[in-house]
Amino acid sequence: MERLFILDTSLRDGEQVPGCQLNTVEKIQVARALESLGVDVIEAGFPVSSPTDFNSVVEISKAVTRPVVCALARGVRKDIDMAAEALRYAKNKRIHTGIGTSDYHIKYKFNSGRDEILARAVAAVKYARKYVEDVAFYCEDAGRTDNVYLARIAEAVIKAGATVVNIPDTTGYCLPWIYGEKITFLMENVPNIHKAVLSTHCHNDLGMATANTIAGIVGGARQVDVTVNGIGERAGNASLEEVVMILKCHKSIRVDTRINTKKIYPTSRLVSSLMNMPVQPNKAIVGRNAFAHSSGIHQDGILKNRESYEIMNPNDVGLDEKAILLTARSGRAALKYRLSALGIEVDNGKLDKIYADFLKMADKKKSISDDDMLLLAGMDNTTLFRTNV
Ligand code: KIV
Ligand code: ZN
């Protein structure tokens, strides 16, 4: 298994989302949770963007010890100066600088040409290297950048001292195989690629951020930029939990992370509540329904053998429950299981009776709670010991 580095950008790309802003104390809380989750790099902010962001990078640098703390800077001296200054207390530090490399950016944003942008890229990396040894370079809009030019940029910035070359699909445009081929192309056509790590940074505008990230890994990328719950600009970034669990489920990809997957769910809840950003119920891995089986056939199968309908163990992501939702589609097996978890054992005759009452109730209510079950079983819920199912 080869090592894959996880860069979490929830506090930078994620925090750019309107309404998701955190104060410094909250950012420190998230940074500590990310450290204990096991991420390798925390992108802590964009110091030049505001005094608050600057201060947050300073405080996060003091608060965490193991992960690399990374600060974003456009490829201009003032940004790089501010990033270096904000990182002064970080034990392990990285400046993440870069510039737009697609013809859209070169022509319309910079009114420039390819050679001039290449020269600016090299200058930015050399300047950042005066401050820190670890410099990542992002080729903004790499998803729509010509691969031959991208390879020229990558070779030049690595020669200038970049340790990581980031290949953002900034607009979320790429198809998985196109993005994968882009990474493969760089692996095969940048002569000094072995001196740096290629990183993915995929946005989700067409719902392909996770698929593109996985394609990038298969192509040879060994760092991924991700966010908790997939938060991020517009439709978001590739989600940390999806990428990590895909790698855990598909060992054939042959890369490993240092993520403690049991901390995925609590971290997801923390980020969602602090950022006031609800997680959609059907979100993979961390959505309320991600492990909730509601059809009778599935519930029966799960209770006989979990693997009949589950590819992951909910315990692996920090959920200690087998979420069986009791609805009008549930069968006797699910009822019996829930009753037993509530400390109530019933014979088949009694189960039939409860089941008939249950169906009447479930026709009126969308889902049946533990209190409803106790009522149906004729129990006084104040006297029962309730297990947490
Ligand atoms: O999406 C993007 O291109 C970015 C870069 C600044 C890394 O977020
Ligand atoms: Zn981004």
Coordinates of C-alpha atoms and ligand atoms in Angstrom, one line a residue, residues 9 12-13 16 168 170 201 203 233 237, ligand 2:
T9 CA -9.5 22.5 3.3
R12 CA -10.3 27.6 3.7
D13 CA -12.3 26.4 0.7
Q16 CA -15.5 30.6 1.9
P168 CA -7.5 21.9 -9.2
T170 CA -11.6 24.6 -10.1
H201 CA -8.4 19.4 -5.8
H203 CA -15.0 20.7 -7.2
E233 CA -17.3 26.9 -3.0
N237 CA -15.2 20.0 -2.8
Ligands
ZN2 ZN -11.1 25.1 -4.6

